[in-house]
mmCIF file of C-alpha atoms in Angstrom:
data_model
loop_
_atom_site.group_PDB
_atom_site.id
_atom_site.type_symbol
_atom_site.label_atom_id
_atom_site.label_comp_id
_atom_site.label_asym_id
_atom_site.label_seq_id
_atom_site.Cartn_x
_atom_site.Cartn_y
_atom_site.Cartn_z
ATOM 1 C CA MET O 1 1.376 -8.739 2.649
ATOM 2 C CA PHE O 2 -1.984 -9.560 4.173
ATOM 3 C CA ASP O 3 -5.474 -10.590 3.082
ATOM 4 C CA TYR O 4 -7.063 -7.116 2.777
ATOM 5 C CA ASP O 5 -10.350 -8.261 1.245
ATOM 6 C CA GLY O 6 -10.771 -11.601 3.059
ATOM 7 C CA ASP O 7 -10.820 -13.724 -0.110
ATOM 8 C CA GLY O 8 -8.002 -16.060 0.959
ATOM 9 C CA ASP O 9 -5.145 -14.652 -1.128
ATOM 10 C CA LEU O 10 -2.455 -12.191 -0.070
ATOM 11 C CA ASP O 11 -2.747 -8.539 -1.061
ATOM 12 C CA VAL O 12 0.199 -6.108 -0.973
ATOM 13 C CA PHE O 13 0.636 -2.857 0.958
ATOM 14 C CA PHE O 14 3.729 -0.776 0.171
ATOM 15 C CA LEU O 15 5.077 1.978 2.378
ATOM 16 C CA GLN O 16 6.943 4.506 0.292
ATOM 17 C CA GLY O 17 9.315 6.941 1.906
ATOM 18 C CA MET O 18 9.618 10.628 1.339
ATOM 19 C CA ILE O 19 12.114 13.407 1.935
ATOM 20 C CA LEU O 20 11.993 14.606 5.525
ATOM 21 C CA GLU O 21 14.005 17.804 5.105
ATOM 22 C CA PRO O 22 11.703 20.860 4.987
ATOM 23 C CA GLY O 23 11.609 22.607 1.627
ATOM 24 C CA LYS O 24 13.007 19.634 -0.306
ATOM 25 C CA GLN O 25 11.117 17.797 -3.038
ATOM 26 C CA MET O 26 11.539 14.245 -4.384
ATOM 27 C CA GLY O 27 13.403 15.700 -7.380
ATOM 28 C CA ASP O 28 16.110 16.886 -4.947
ATOM 29 C CA ALA O 29 16.876 13.301 -3.864
ATOM 30 C CA LEU O 30 20.209 11.645 -4.649
ATOM 31 C CA PHE O 31 18.212 9.092 -6.646
ATOM 32 C CA PRO O 32 15.162 10.970 -7.969
ATOM 33 C CA PRO O 33 12.113 8.831 -8.753
ATOM 34 C CA PRO O 34 11.335 7.993 -12.396
ATOM 35 C CA ALA O 35 8.782 9.886 -14.459
ATOM 36 C CA GLY O 36 5.238 8.873 -13.555
ATOM 37 C CA TYR O 37 6.141 8.218 -9.912
ATOM 38 C CA ARG O 38 3.113 8.460 -7.616
ATOM 39 C CA PRO O 39 4.167 9.328 -4.066
ATOM 40 C CA GLY O 40 2.601 7.882 -0.959
ATOM 41 C CA ASN O 41 1.600 4.465 0.300
ATOM 42 C CA ARG O 42 0.029 1.962 -2.115
ATOM 43 C CA LEU O 43 -2.413 -0.925 -1.624
ATOM 44 C CA PHE O 44 -2.795 -3.571 -4.333
ATOM 45 C CA ARG O 45 -5.496 -6.258 -4.237
ATOM 46 C CA ASN O 46 -4.512 -9.681 -5.540
ATOM 47 C CA GLU O 47 -7.170 -10.744 -8.066
ATOM 48 C CA LEU O 48 -6.042 -14.373 -8.465
ATOM 49 C CA THR O 49 -9.132 -15.784 -6.733
ATOM 50 C CA GLU O 50 -11.562 -13.690 -8.803
ATOM 51 C CA SER O 51 -9.857 -13.877 -12.210
ATOM 52 C CA GLY O 52 -7.750 -17.048 -12.119
ATOM 53 C CA LYS O 53 -4.764 -14.942 -13.233
ATOM 54 C CA LEU O 54 -2.162 -13.351 -11.012
ATOM 55 C CA ARG O 55 -2.750 -9.618 -11.316
ATOM 56 C CA PHE O 56 -3.108 -6.761 -8.868
ATOM 57 C CA MET O 57 -5.548 -3.850 -8.767
ATOM 58 C CA ASP O 58 -4.541 -0.548 -7.159
ATOM 59 C CA LEU O 59 -7.062 0.140 -4.370
ATOM 60 C CA THR O 60 -5.076 2.890 -2.663
ATOM 61 C CA GLU O 61 -7.605 5.689 -3.133
ATOM 62 C CA LYS O 62 -10.666 3.489 -2.551
ATOM 63 C CA ALA O 63 -9.182 2.377 0.778
ATOM 64 C CA GLY O 64 -8.344 5.974 1.770
ATOM 65 C CA LEU O 65 -4.595 5.304 1.917
ATOM 66 C CA GLN O 66 -3.344 7.931 -0.562
ATOM 67 C CA LYS O 67 -1.327 9.671 2.137
ATOM 68 C CA GLU O 68 2.199 10.993 1.673
ATOM 69 C CA MET O 69 4.029 10.269 4.884
ATOM 70 C CA TYR O 70 7.178 8.733 6.277
ATOM 71 C CA GLY O 71 6.844 5.072 7.197
ATOM 72 C CA MET O 72 9.138 2.308 8.338
ATOM 73 C CA GLY O 73 6.691 -0.592 8.462
ATOM 74 C CA ALA O 74 3.137 -1.760 8.907
ATOM 75 C CA ALA O 75 1.566 -4.317 11.202
ATOM 76 C CA VAL O 76 -1.623 -6.303 10.736
ATOM 77 C CA GLY O 77 -3.299 -8.588 13.230
ATOM 78 C CA ASP O 78 -6.705 -9.599 14.528
ATOM 79 C CA TYR O 79 -6.848 -7.143 17.434
ATOM 80 C CA ASP O 80 -10.516 -7.677 18.284
ATOM 81 C CA ASN O 81 -10.511 -11.454 17.627
ATOM 82 C CA ASP O 82 -13.314 -11.297 15.033
ATOM 83 C CA GLY O 83 -11.449 -13.333 12.413
ATOM 84 C CA TYR O 84 -10.555 -10.317 10.240
ATOM 85 C CA ALA O 85 -7.243 -8.513 9.887
ATOM 86 C CA ASP O 86 -7.048 -5.150 11.678
ATOM 87 C CA SER O 87 -4.288 -2.709 10.694
ATOM 88 C CA MET O 88 -2.237 -1.130 13.430
#
């Protein structure tokens, strides 16, 4: 969780795993994903500040994060000391 859009509330970034074995698909997993599953990382903007209601908007594609890849974690910090979060 981090403040992606700088509005003061926490947004959510999910890393979703994938099968690493060549030639295997998600349907081959021991616990296959449910129907409608969208693979890859996901970024959701918290719209509490704008709307007054706790809801999240999927900004994955807009942010260019619709990648399918293996991930174990994400780090965010202010690398260049400009007051804004920089992803690592």
